[in-house]
Amino acid sequence: MKKVLQKVPTLSSLLLIILTSFSCKNSTIPKLEYSNQETIKEEVKDLETQTSWTNEIEKEILENPLITDPKFLIANTNPTPDLLKLNKNNNMPVYPELENFGSLDIRNLKQSLKETVDNFSKSLSSNIYSGPETFFDTKYRFNYIFFKNDFISQWKKYFNQDFPYSEKNDKEIELFTNWIIGQPFIGPDVTSLPLRFYCQEGTIDVTLYISNKSKNMIYQITIDRWGKKV
């Protein structure tokens, strides 16, 4: 009788069999693999098509025109850019500005104060030696004396010409051809106001400091800038 010898598996053989069996059982788990043609952009596009979006809420709000002007509400008219241009209340005034001088917006300047400035300018233009000082507060008239002396002495320096007339000259001469008032700064007690004089030789910018309480009397006047005509 021939004997058949059976080989007993060793421990290492058993481990190999177990691992092989486990590997085969888990082979059904899907793996995430990307081919060379798949991109992130395509994945995002697929996600968009698969997403369900809710309908917009109160979509008619965006369809209706926004009307804020009462005149358009009463007339039941939809405002357009052209209609808004015709609405004077929506057009804010724009005032010019002069270089090295400022804005010409004098809406906040009282009429009485404007008249004082104009009358002072006329007096200064017709006779710088006598008359303009009366527009100054009596306690500050010395400030006009200083201004007058500086004005006359600097005339030749900046315009390269002698001052047009002397104190003894009886001939009537208008020193300025025109003047403009700039936007004032109105403080609690004093208003500072830029003033530009025009003459044949150029321009002279000054600043007036005027009392808000004592009948628009001038406290001080300073020369800010000379501009020779080119």
C-alpha positions as a Python dict, from the first residue, in 0.01 Angstrom:
ca = {
    (1, 'M'): (0, 0, 0),
    (2, 'K'): (138, 331, -110),
    (3, 'K'): (121, 616, 133),
    (4, 'V'): (22, 965, 22),
    (5, 'L'): (200, 1240, 207),
    (6, 'Q'): (6, 1564, 264),
    (7, 'K'): (206, 1877, 302),
    (8, 'V'): (104, 2087, 598),
    (9, 'P'): (94, 2456, 504),
    (10, 'T'): (335, 2672, 685),
    (11, 'L'): (242, 2999, 864),
    (12, 'S'): (377, 3216, 582),
    (13, 'S'): (168, 3024, 330),
    (14, 'L'): (-148, 3082, 533),
    (15, 'L'): (-86, 3455, 552),
    (16, 'L'): (-40, 3475, 176),
    (17, 'I'): (-371, 3289, 120),
    (18, 'I'): (-558, 3523, 359),
    (19, 'L'): (-419, 3837, 199),
    (20, 'T'): (-502, 3709, -149),
    (21, 'S'): (-855, 3628, -44),
    (22, 'F'): (-903, 3972, 122),
    (23, 'S'): (-771, 4146, -185),
    (24, 'C'): (-1015, 3964, -409),
    (25, 'K'): (-1312, 4044, -186),
    (26, 'N'): (-1235, 4417, -193),
    (27, 'S'): (-1178, 4432, -564),
    (28, 'T'): (-1539, 4547, -614),
    (29, 'I'): (-1476, 4887, -443),
    (30, 'P'): (-1481, 5156, -715),
    (31, 'K'): (-1170, 5360, -762),
    (32, 'L'): (-1164, 5733, -852),
    (33, 'E'): (-961, 5750, -1164),
    (34, 'Y'): (-938, 6042, -1409),
    (35, 'S'): (-849, 5994, -1768),
    (36, 'N'): (-628, 6244, -1944),
    (37, 'Q'): (-933, 6409, -2107),
    (38, 'E'): (-1121, 6487, -1784),
    (39, 'T'): (-1061, 6829, -1631),
    (40, 'I'): (-1182, 7027, -1333),
    (41, 'K'): (-1374, 7255, -1567),
    (42, 'E'): (-1577, 6960, -1700),
    (43, 'E'): (-1653, 6842, -1347),
    (44, 'V'): (-1783, 7189, -1250),
    (45, 'K'): (-1994, 7204, -1565),
    (46, 'D'): (-2152, 6868, -1484),
    (47, 'L'): (-2222, 6988, -1131),
    (48, 'E'): (-2407, 7293, -1264),
    (49, 'T'): (-2632, 7089, -1489),
    (50, 'Q'): (-2718, 6853, -1206),
    (51, 'T'): (-2800, 7134, -955),
    (52, 'S'): (-3160, 7236, -906),
    (53, 'W'): (-3205, 7613, -867),
    (54, 'T'): (-3502, 7768, -690),
    (55, 'N'): (-3712, 8030, -865),
    (56, 'E'): (-3635, 8398, -787),
    (57, 'I'): (-3839, 8556, -510),
    (58, 'E'): (-4054, 8858, -606),
    (59, 'K'): (-3894, 8889, -948),
    (60, 'E'): (-4137, 9170, -1039),
    (61, 'I'): (-3945, 9407, -808),
    (62, 'L'): (-3654, 9415, -1049),
    (63, 'E'): (-3887, 9461, -1346),
    (64, 'N'): (-4056, 9774, -1209),
    (65, 'P'): (-3878, 10113, -1255),
    (66, 'L'): (-3762, 10295, -943),
    (67, 'I'): (-3952, 10624, -916),
    (68, 'T'): (-3854, 10866, -642),
    (69, 'D'): (-3960, 11207, -774),
    (70, 'P'): (-4318, 11299, -665),
    (71, 'K'): (-4385, 11475, -997),
    (72, 'F'): (-4330, 11149, -1184),
    (73, 'L'): (-4549, 10957, -938),
    (74, 'I'): (-4839, 11198, -988),
    (75, 'A'): (-4806, 11194, -1367),
    (76, 'N'): (-4764, 10815, -1366),
    (77, 'T'): (-4457, 10859, -1586),
    (78, 'N'): (-4145, 10650, -1582),
    (79, 'P'): (-3842, 10877, -1545),
    (80, 'T'): (-3569, 10853, -1805),
    (81, 'P'): (-3223, 11018, -1810),
    (82, 'D'): (-3359, 11279, -2052),
    (83, 'L'): (-3653, 11363, -1825),
    (84, 'L'): (-3426, 11392, -1523),
    (85, 'K'): (-3209, 11642, -1709),
    (86, 'L'): (-3515, 11864, -1753),
    (87, 'N'): (-3592, 11854, -1381),
    (88, 'K'): (-3441, 12176, -1250),
    (89, 'N'): (-3454, 12057, -889),
    (90, 'N'): (-3213, 11777, -973),
    (91, 'N'): (-2961, 12009, -1138),
    (92, 'M'): (-2724, 12152, -879),
    (93, 'P'): (-2563, 12480, -986),
    (94, 'V'): (-2197, 12461, -1076),
    (95, 'Y'): (-1989, 12773, -1019),
    (96, 'P'): (-1660, 12840, -1196),
    (97, 'E'): (-1330, 12839, -1011),
    (98, 'L'): (-1032, 13055, -1094),
    (99, 'E'): (-679, 12924, -1057),
    (100, 'N'): (-504, 13058, -748),
    (101, 'F'): (-825, 13232, -642),
    (102, 'G'): (-1103, 12985, -571),
    (103, 'S'): (-1473, 12945, -634),
    (104, 'L'): (-1703, 13227, -744),
    (105, 'D'): (-1995, 13087, -544),
    (106, 'I'): (-2127, 13380, -337),
    (107, 'R'): (-2476, 13245, -268),
    (108, 'N'): (-2418, 13271, 107),
    (109, 'L'): (-2304, 13633, 88),
    (110, 'K'): (-2559, 13878, 226),
    (111, 'Q'): (-2669, 14147, -17),
    (112, 'S'): (-2579, 14423, 228),
    (113, 'L'): (-2227, 14285, 260),
    (114, 'K'): (-2190, 14258, -116),
    (115, 'E'): (-2293, 14622, -150),
    (116, 'T'): (-2029, 14722, 106),
    (117, 'V'): (-1759, 14537, -90),
    (118, 'D'): (-1867, 14691, -421),
    (119, 'N'): (-1875, 15043, -276),
    (120, 'F'): (-1534, 14997, -118),
    (121, 'S'): (-1393, 14871, -449),
    (122, 'K'): (-1532, 15171, -637),
    (123, 'S'): (-1380, 15408, -383),
    (124, 'L'): (-1043, 15231, -401),
    (125, 'S'): (-1045, 15244, -779),
    (126, 'S'): (-1132, 15615, -802),
    (127, 'N'): (-908, 15748, -524),
    (128, 'I'): (-683, 15520, -323),
    (129, 'Y'): (-560, 15812, -111),
    (130, 'S'): (-888, 15932, 36),
    (131, 'G'): (-1223, 15766, 84),
    (132, 'P'): (-1166, 15389, 115),
    (133, 'E'): (-1058, 15424, 480),
    (134, 'T'): (-1415, 15523, 575),
    (135, 'F'): (-1524, 15163, 516),
    (136, 'F'): (-1296, 15051, 800),
    (137, 'D'): (-1382, 15034, 1166),
    (138, 'T'): (-1238, 15348, 1323),
    (139, 'K'): (-1018, 15140, 1554),
    (140, 'Y'): (-862, 14959, 1258),
    (141, 'R'): (-816, 15234, 1000),
    (142, 'F'): (-441, 15211, 1044),
    (143, 'N'): (-463, 14874, 864),
    (144, 'Y'): (-579, 15053, 552),
    (145, 'I'): (-283, 15296, 574),
    (146, 'F'): (-44, 15000, 576),
    (147, 'F'): (-230, 14840, 284),
    (148, 'K'): (-226, 15161, 77),
    (149, 'N'): (148, 15214, 125),
    (150, 'D'): (229, 14852, 36),
    (151, 'F'): (-3, 14862, -264),
    (152, 'I'): (160, 15173, -413),
    (153, 'S'): (518, 15064, -343),
    (154, 'Q'): (471, 14713, -485),
    (155, 'W'): (294, 14831, -800),
    (156, 'K'): (619, 14911, -979),
    (157, 'K'): (790, 14602, -841),
    (158, 'Y'): (537, 14363, -994),
    (159, 'F'): (416, 14560, -1297),
    (160, 'N'): (742, 14735, -1387),
    (161, 'Q'): (556, 15064, -1412),
    (162, 'D'): (512, 15367, -1190),
    (163, 'F'): (189, 15394, -998),
    (164, 'P'): (-67, 15565, -1231),
    (165, 'Y'): (-130, 15877, -1026),
    (166, 'S'): (-13, 16066, -721),
    (167, 'E'): (-206, 16210, -432),
    (168, 'K'): (-183, 16559, -584),
    (169, 'N'): (-310, 16452, -922),
    (170, 'D'): (-655, 16599, -976),
    (171, 'K'): (-719, 16403, -1294),
    (172, 'E'): (-990, 16143, -1252),
    (173, 'I'): (-846, 15796, -1310),
    (174, 'E'): (-1012, 15459, -1265),
    (175, 'L'): (-744, 15234, -1130),
    (176, 'F'): (-937, 14910, -1197),
    (177, 'T'): (-1135, 14802, -1496),
    (178, 'N'): (-1332, 14543, -1299),
    (179, 'W'): (-1331, 14322, -988),
    (180, 'I'): (-1484, 13993, -880),
    (181, 'I'): (-1580, 13854, -542),
    (182, 'G'): (-1485, 13500, -445),
    (183, 'Q'): (-1653, 13249, -217),
    (184, 'P'): (-1650, 13389, 137),
    (185, 'F'): (-1565, 13209, 458),
    (186, 'I'): (-1828, 13313, 710),
    (187, 'G'): (-1723, 13274, 1072),
    (188, 'P'): (-1919, 13357, 1387),
    (189, 'D'): (-1778, 13711, 1410),
    (190, 'V'): (-1579, 13781, 1094),
    (191, 'T'): (-1623, 13705, 725),
    (192, 'S'): (-1309, 13665, 516),
    (193, 'L'): (-1372, 13742, 153),
    (194, 'P'): (-1135, 13710, -147),
    (195, 'L'): (-1142, 13993, -398),
    (196, 'R'): (-966, 14014, -735),
    (197, 'F'): (-903, 14349, -903),
    (198, 'Y'): (-839, 14374, -1277),
    (199, 'C'): (-634, 14656, -1429),
    (200, 'Q'): (-452, 14724, -1753),
    (201, 'E'): (-132, 14576, -1613),
    (202, 'G'): (-274, 14256, -1463),
    (203, 'T'): (-457, 14143, -1149),
    (204, 'I'): (-426, 14198, -774),
    (205, 'D'): (-580, 13952, -527),
    (206, 'V'): (-667, 14074, -179),
    (207, 'T'): (-863, 13942, 118),
    (208, 'L'): (-1107, 14152, 318),
    (209, 'Y'): (-1189, 14072, 681),
    (210, 'I'): (-1529, 14215, 762),
    (211, 'S'): (-1726, 14227, 1085),
    (212, 'N'): (-2052, 14034, 1092),
    (213, 'K'): (-2196, 14260, 1361),
    (214, 'S'): (-2075, 14619, 1337),
    (215, 'K'): (-2250, 14730, 1014),
    (216, 'N'): (-2020, 14535, 783),
    (217, 'M'): (-1717, 14741, 877),
    (218, 'I'): (-1380, 14618, 749),
    (219, 'Y'): (-1115, 14512, 1001),
    (220, 'Q'): (-827, 14421, 778),
    (221, 'I'): (-719, 14396, 414),
    (222, 'T'): (-420, 14195, 291),
    (223, 'I'): (-250, 14167, -48),
    (224, 'D'): (-233, 13800, -146),
    (225, 'R'): (-104, 13790, -503),
    (226, 'W'): (3, 14000, -799),
    (227, 'G'): (-53, 13873, -1150),
    (228, 'K'): (119, 14050, -1437),
    (229, 'K'): (-58, 14038, -1769),
    (230, 'V'): (135, 13822, -2015),
}
